[in-house]
PDB file of C-alpha atoms in Angstrom:
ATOM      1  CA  UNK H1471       6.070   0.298  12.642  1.00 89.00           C
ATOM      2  CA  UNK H1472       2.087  -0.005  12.617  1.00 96.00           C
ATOM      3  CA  UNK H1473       0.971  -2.471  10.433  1.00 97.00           C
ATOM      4  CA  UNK H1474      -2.499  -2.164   8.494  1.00 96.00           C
ATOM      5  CA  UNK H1475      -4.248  -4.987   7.134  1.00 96.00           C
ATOM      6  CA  UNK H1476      -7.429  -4.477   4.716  1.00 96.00           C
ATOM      7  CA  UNK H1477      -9.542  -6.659   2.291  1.00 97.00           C
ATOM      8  CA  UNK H1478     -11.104  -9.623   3.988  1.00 96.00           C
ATOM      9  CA  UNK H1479     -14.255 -10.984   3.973  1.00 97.00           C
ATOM     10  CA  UNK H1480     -17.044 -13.490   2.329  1.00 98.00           C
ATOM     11  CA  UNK H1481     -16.221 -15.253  -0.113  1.00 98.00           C
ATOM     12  CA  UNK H1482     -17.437 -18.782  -1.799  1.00 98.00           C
ATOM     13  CA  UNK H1483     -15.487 -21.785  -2.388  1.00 98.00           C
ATOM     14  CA  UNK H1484     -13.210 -21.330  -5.473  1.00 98.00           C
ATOM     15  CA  UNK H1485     -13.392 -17.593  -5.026  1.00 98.00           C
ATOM     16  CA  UNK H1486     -10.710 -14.817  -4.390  1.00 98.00           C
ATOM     17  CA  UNK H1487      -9.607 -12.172  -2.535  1.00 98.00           C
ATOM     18  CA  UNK H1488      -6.746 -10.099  -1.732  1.00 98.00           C
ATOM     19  CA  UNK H1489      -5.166  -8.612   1.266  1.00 98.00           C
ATOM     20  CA  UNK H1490      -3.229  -5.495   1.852  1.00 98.00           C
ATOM     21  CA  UNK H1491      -1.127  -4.367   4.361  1.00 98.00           C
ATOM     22  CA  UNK H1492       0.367  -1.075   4.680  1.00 97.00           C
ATOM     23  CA  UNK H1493       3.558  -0.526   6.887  1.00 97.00           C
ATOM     24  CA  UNK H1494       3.587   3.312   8.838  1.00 96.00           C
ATOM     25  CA  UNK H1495       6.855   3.765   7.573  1.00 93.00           C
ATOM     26  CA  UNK H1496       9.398   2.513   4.966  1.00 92.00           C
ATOM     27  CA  UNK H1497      10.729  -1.035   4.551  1.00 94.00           C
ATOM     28  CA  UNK H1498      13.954  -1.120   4.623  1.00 93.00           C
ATOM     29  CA  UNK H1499      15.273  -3.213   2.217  1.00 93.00           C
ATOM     30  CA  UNK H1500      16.827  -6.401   4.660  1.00 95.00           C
ATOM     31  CA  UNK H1501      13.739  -6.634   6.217  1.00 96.00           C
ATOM     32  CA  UNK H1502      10.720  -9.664   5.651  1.00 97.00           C
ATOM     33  CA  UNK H1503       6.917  -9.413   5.188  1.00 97.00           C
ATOM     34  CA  UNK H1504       4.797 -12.072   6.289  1.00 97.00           C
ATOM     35  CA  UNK H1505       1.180 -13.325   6.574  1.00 98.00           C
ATOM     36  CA  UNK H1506       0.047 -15.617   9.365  1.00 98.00           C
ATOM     37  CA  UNK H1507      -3.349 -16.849   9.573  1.00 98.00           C
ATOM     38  CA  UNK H1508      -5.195 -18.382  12.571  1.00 98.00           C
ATOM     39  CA  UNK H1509      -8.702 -20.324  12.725  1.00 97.00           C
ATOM     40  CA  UNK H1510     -10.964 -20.947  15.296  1.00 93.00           C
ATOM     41  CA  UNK H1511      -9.633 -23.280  17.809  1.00 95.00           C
ATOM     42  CA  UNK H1512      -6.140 -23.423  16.050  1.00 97.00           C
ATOM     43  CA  UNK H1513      -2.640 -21.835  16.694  1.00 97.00           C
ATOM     44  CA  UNK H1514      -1.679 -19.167  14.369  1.00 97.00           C
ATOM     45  CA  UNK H1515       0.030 -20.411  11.121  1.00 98.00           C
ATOM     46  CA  UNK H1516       2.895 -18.906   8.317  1.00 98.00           C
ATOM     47  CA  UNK H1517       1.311 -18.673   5.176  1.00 98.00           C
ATOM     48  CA  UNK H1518       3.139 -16.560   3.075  1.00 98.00           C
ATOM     49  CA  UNK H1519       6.740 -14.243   3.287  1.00 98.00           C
ATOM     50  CA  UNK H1520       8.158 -11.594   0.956  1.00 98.00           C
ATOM     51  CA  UNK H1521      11.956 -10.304   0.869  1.00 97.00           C
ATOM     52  CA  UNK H1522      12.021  -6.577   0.599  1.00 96.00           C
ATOM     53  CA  UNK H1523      15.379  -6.488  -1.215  1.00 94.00           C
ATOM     54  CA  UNK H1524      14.418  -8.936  -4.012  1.00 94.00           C
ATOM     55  CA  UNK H1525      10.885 -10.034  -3.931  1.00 95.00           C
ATOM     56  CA  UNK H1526      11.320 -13.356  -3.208  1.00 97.00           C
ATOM     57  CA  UNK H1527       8.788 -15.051  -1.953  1.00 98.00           C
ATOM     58  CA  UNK H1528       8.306 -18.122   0.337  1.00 98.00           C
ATOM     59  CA  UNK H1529       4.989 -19.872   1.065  1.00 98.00           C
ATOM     60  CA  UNK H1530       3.250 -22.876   3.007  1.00 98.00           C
ATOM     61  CA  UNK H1531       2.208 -25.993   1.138  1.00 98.00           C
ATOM     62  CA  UNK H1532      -1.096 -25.530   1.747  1.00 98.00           C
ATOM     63  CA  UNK H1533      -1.393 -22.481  -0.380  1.00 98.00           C
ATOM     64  CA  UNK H1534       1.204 -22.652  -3.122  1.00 98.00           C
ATOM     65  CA  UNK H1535       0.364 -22.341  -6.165  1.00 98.00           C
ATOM     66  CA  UNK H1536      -3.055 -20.711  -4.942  1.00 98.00           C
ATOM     67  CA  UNK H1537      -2.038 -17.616  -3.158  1.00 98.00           C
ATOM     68  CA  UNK H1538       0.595 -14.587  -4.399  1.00 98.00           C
ATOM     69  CA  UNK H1539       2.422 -12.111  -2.223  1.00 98.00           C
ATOM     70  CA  UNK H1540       3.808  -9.431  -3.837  1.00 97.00           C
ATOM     71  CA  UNK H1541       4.826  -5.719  -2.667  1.00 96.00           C
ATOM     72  CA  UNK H1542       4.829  -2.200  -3.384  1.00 95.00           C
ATOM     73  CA  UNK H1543       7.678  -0.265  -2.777  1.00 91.00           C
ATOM     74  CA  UNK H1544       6.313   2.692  -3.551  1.00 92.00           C
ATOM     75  CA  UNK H1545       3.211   2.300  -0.875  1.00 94.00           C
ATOM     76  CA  UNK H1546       5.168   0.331   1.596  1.00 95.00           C
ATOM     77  CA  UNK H1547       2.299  -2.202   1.253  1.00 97.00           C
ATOM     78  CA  UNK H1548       2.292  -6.062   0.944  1.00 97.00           C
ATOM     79  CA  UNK H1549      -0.193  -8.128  -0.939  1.00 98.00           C
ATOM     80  CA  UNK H1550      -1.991 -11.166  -0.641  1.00 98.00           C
ATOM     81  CA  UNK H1551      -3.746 -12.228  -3.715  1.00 98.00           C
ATOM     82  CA  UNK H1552      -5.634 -15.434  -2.457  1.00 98.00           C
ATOM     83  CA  UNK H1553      -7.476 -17.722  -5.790  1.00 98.00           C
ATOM     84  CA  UNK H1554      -9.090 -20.812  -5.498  1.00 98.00           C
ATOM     85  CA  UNK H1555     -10.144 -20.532  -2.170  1.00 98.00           C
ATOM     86  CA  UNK H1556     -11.184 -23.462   0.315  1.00 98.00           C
ATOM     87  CA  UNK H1557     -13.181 -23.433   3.421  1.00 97.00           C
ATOM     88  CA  UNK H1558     -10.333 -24.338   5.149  1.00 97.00           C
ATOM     89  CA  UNK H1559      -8.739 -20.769   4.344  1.00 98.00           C
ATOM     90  CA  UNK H1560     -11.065 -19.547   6.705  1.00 98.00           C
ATOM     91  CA  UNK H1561      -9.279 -17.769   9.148  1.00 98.00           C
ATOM     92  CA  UNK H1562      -8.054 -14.289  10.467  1.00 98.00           C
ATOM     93  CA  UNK H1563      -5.167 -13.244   8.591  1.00 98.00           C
ATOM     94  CA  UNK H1564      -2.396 -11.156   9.723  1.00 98.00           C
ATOM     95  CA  UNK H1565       0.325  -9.348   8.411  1.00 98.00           C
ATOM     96  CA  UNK H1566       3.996  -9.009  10.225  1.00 98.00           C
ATOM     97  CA  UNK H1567       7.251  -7.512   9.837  1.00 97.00           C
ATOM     98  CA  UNK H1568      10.258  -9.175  10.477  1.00 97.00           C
ATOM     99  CA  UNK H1569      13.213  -6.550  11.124  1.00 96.00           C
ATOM    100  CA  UNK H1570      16.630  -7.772   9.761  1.00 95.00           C
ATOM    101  CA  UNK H1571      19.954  -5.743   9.585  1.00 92.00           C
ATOM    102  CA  UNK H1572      21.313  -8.098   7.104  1.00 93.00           C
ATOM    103  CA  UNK H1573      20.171 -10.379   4.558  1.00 92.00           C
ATOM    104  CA  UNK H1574      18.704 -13.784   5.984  1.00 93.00           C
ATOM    105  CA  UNK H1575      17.069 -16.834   4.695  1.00 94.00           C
ATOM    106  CA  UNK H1576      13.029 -16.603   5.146  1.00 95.00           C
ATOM    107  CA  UNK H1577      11.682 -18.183   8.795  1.00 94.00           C
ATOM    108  CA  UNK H1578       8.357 -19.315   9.634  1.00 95.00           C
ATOM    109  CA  UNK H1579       8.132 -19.099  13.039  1.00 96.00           C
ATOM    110  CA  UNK H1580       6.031 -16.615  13.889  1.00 96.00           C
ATOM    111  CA  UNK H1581       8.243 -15.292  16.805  1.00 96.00           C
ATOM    112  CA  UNK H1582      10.801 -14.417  14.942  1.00 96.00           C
ATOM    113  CA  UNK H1583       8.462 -11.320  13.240  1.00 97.00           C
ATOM    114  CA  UNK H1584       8.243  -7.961  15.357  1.00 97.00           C
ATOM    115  CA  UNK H1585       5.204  -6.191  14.473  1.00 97.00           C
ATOM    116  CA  UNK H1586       1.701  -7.592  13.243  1.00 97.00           C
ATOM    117  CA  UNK H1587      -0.957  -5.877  12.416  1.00 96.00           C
ATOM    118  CA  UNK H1588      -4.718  -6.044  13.307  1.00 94.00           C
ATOM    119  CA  UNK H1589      -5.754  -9.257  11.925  1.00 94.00           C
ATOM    120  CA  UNK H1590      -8.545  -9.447   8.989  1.00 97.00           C
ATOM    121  CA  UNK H1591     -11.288 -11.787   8.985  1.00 98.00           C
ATOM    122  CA  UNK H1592     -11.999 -13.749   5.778  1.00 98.00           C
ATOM    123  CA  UNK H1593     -14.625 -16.527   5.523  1.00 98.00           C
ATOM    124  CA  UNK H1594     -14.397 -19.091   2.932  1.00 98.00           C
ATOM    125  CA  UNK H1595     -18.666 -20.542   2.428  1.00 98.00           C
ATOM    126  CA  UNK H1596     -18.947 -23.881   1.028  1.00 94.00           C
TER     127      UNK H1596
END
């Protein structure tokens, strides 16, 4: 599956943005959606997780109640809606796909995903 990841960029303190990522082919329903992000100088980080099957969602403590993934079936696309950003969001951003064959409770270790996409740049200006 080729993952592609749109919708970063500049934006001020307090602002928003939000990600996409469209999957090549269909999610099957067992299977997990994640973001990662990583800054400069930093190891690469879970952020956020969606469960095909159900929708539910699983996120870092840095960015609850701040930041929304949801998905569209329909598009085989995941979304990041990021509000109240913080310089410290600053980071590339990634989205991954974490191939299951049965239902499983969410991970964030990063090497548990299969396929990430390209990585998109967003830049958080105090």
């Amino acid at each position: 599956v080729q993952l592609q990841a749109s919708g970063g960029g500049l934006v001020q303190a307090g602002g928003s943005l939000r990600l996409s990522c469209a999957a090549s082919e269909p999610i099957f329903s067992n299977y997990h959606m994640g973001w990662f992000r990583q800054a400069p100088g930093q190891e690469r980080e879970f952020v956020a997780a969606i469960k095909w099957r159900d929708s539910n969602t699983n996120y870092a403590e840095s960015v609850k109640g701040r930041f929304t993934v949801s998905r569209d079936n329909a598009k085989n696309t995941v979304h990041l809606q990021m509000n109240g950003l913080k310089p410290e969001d600053t980071a590339v951003y990634y989205c991954s796909l974490r191939r299951l064959d049965r239902a499983h409770p969410f991970s964030s270790f990063e090497s548990l995903y299969n396929d990430w996409g390209q990585g998109t740049q967003v830049t958080v200006s105090s």
